[in-house]
PDB file of C-alpha atoms in Angstrom:
ATOM      1  CA  MET A   1     -10.073  90.160  98.122  1.00 32.00           C
ATOM      2  CA  ASN A   2      -6.693  89.313  96.630  1.00 34.00           C
ATOM      3  CA  SER A   3      -6.842  86.096  94.617  1.00 38.00           C
ATOM      4  CA  HIS A   4      -3.071  85.558  94.935  1.00 40.00           C
ATOM      5  CA  PRO A   5      -2.191  85.822  98.623  1.00 42.00           C
ATOM      6  CA  ARG A   6       1.563  85.519  98.023  1.00 43.00           C
ATOM      7  CA  GLN A   7       1.773  88.327  95.497  1.00 55.00           C
ATOM      8  CA  GLY A   8       5.126  90.038  95.983  1.00 61.00           C
ATOM      9  CA  ALA A   9       6.331  87.564  98.608  1.00 77.00           C
ATOM     10  CA  PHE A  10       9.217  85.251  97.780  1.00 82.00           C
ATOM     11  CA  GLN A  11       9.990  81.975  99.449  1.00 85.00           C
ATOM     12  CA  PRO A  12      13.644  81.428 100.467  1.00 89.00           C
ATOM     13  CA  GLU A  13      14.195  78.865  97.701  1.00 88.00           C
ATOM     14  CA  GLU A  14      12.828  81.319  95.117  1.00 87.00           C
ATOM     15  CA  LEU A  15      15.235  84.018  96.269  1.00 89.00           C
ATOM     16  CA  ASP A  16      18.070  81.480  96.243  1.00 91.00           C
ATOM     17  CA  ALA A  17      17.291  80.606  92.615  1.00 89.00           C
ATOM     18  CA  LEU A  18      17.220  84.276  91.579  1.00 91.00           C
ATOM     19  CA  GLN A  19      20.420  84.924  93.538  1.00 94.00           C
ATOM     20  CA  SER A  20      22.065  82.050  91.702  1.00 94.00           C
ATOM     21  CA  ILE A  21      21.291  83.429  88.222  1.00 94.00           C
ATOM     22  CA  TYR A  22      22.275  86.918  89.411  1.00 96.00           C
ATOM     23  CA  ASP A  23      25.637  85.608  90.659  1.00 97.00           C
ATOM     24  CA  GLU A  24      26.239  83.637  87.447  1.00 95.00           C
ATOM     25  CA  ILE A  25      25.560  86.617  85.202  1.00 96.00           C
ATOM     26  CA  THR A  26      27.458  89.208  87.234  1.00 97.00           C
ATOM     27  CA  ALA A  27      30.512  86.920  87.299  1.00 97.00           C
ATOM     28  CA  GLN A  28      30.689  86.859  83.484  1.00 94.00           C
ATOM     29  CA  GLY A  29      33.487  88.861  81.893  1.00 93.00           C
ATOM     30  CA  TRP A  30      31.067  90.667  79.565  1.00 93.00           C
ATOM     31  CA  PHE A  31      28.883  91.979  82.405  1.00 95.00           C
ATOM     32  CA  PRO A  32      29.793  95.567  83.367  1.00 94.00           C
ATOM     33  CA  ASP A  33      31.493  95.888  86.734  1.00 92.00           C
ATOM     34  CA  LEU A  34      29.316  98.816  87.760  1.00 95.00           C
ATOM     35  CA  PRO A  35      27.014  99.161  90.781  1.00 97.00           C
ATOM     36  CA  GLU A  36      24.243 100.515  88.514  1.00 96.00           C
ATOM     37  CA  ALA A  37      24.427  97.445  86.276  1.00 96.00           C
ATOM     38  CA  ARG A  38      24.141  95.139  89.287  1.00 97.00           C
ATOM     39  CA  GLU A  39      21.177  97.095  90.635  1.00 97.00           C
ATOM     40  CA  ASP A  40      19.489  97.072  87.235  1.00 95.00           C
ATOM     41  CA  LEU A  41      19.927  93.305  86.935  1.00 95.00           C
ATOM     42  CA  ALA A  42      18.523  92.692  90.417  1.00 95.00           C
ATOM     43  CA  ARG A  43      15.522  94.921  89.660  1.00 94.00           C
ATOM     44  CA  TYR A  44      14.986  93.190  86.302  1.00 92.00           C
ATOM     45  CA  LEU A  45      14.985  89.743  87.906  1.00 92.00           C
ATOM     46  CA  LEU A  46      12.646  90.668  90.744  1.00 89.00           C
ATOM     47  CA  GLU A  47      10.198  92.521  88.498  1.00 88.00           C
ATOM     48  CA  THR A  48      10.258  90.019  85.637  1.00 88.00           C
ATOM     49  CA  PHE A  49       9.867  86.954  87.839  1.00 85.00           C
ATOM     50  CA  PRO A  50       7.501  87.686  90.699  1.00 81.00           C
ATOM     51  CA  SER A  51       7.243  85.022  93.366  1.00 74.00           C
ATOM     52  CA  SER A  52       7.023  81.444  92.131  1.00 77.00           C
ATOM     53  CA  THR A  53       7.324  82.273  88.417  1.00 82.00           C
ATOM     54  CA  TYR A  54      11.080  81.772  87.890  1.00 86.00           C
ATOM     55  CA  ASP A  55      12.075  78.361  86.593  1.00 87.00           C
ATOM     56  CA  ALA A  56      15.838  78.009  86.117  1.00 85.00           C
ATOM     57  CA  ASP A  57      15.477  75.297  83.479  1.00 86.00           C
ATOM     58  CA  ARG A  58      13.037  77.376  81.432  1.00 89.00           C
ATOM     59  CA  HIS A  59      14.319  80.895  81.920  1.00 89.00           C
ATOM     60  CA  ARG A  60      18.085  80.846  82.489  1.00 89.00           C
ATOM     61  CA  SER A  61      19.204  80.982  78.852  1.00 92.00           C
ATOM     62  CA  ASP A  62      16.569  83.596  77.968  1.00 91.00           C
ATOM     63  CA  ILE A  63      17.681  85.822  80.828  1.00 93.00           C
ATOM     64  CA  GLU A  64      21.327  85.639  79.852  1.00 93.00           C
ATOM     65  CA  ALA A  65      20.504  86.340  76.203  1.00 94.00           C
ATOM     66  CA  SER A  66      18.372  89.361  77.152  1.00 93.00           C
ATOM     67  CA  VAL A  67      20.992  90.806  79.470  1.00 94.00           C
ATOM     68  CA  ARG A  68      23.787  90.231  76.923  1.00 93.00           C
ATOM     69  CA  LEU A  69      21.743  91.947  74.222  1.00 93.00           C
ATOM     70  CA  TYR A  70      20.935  94.859  76.497  1.00 91.00           C
ATOM     71  CA  TYR A  71      24.575  95.498  77.365  1.00 87.00           C
ATOM     72  CA  ALA A  72      25.749  94.940  73.797  1.00 84.00           C
ATOM     73  CA  ASN A  73      23.340  97.680  72.710  1.00 77.00           C
ATOM     74  CA  GLU A  74      24.322  99.933  75.632  1.00 72.00           C
ATOM     75  CA  CYS A  75      28.021  99.631  74.806  1.00 65.00           C
ATOM     76  CA  ALA A  76      27.381 100.365  71.137  1.00 57.00           C
ATOM     77  CA  HIS A  77      25.983 103.824  71.971  1.00 55.00           C
TER      78      HIS A  77
END
């Protein structure tokens, strides 16, 4: 039996919080204006923060730093 019945299921407020950080990051001038980059960010957020694990106060700055570093390295190659 599954010990976490909500595994993989997001509540509307959880999706709203992830959508908010997604919108904030993709609106930044440094974020690539490419469909692949947007898809990669969405995948990263959903896979990194399964339901009920994202906390905007705790994770927002870490997410932005990780994404900035990723694209800084991508652009350097």
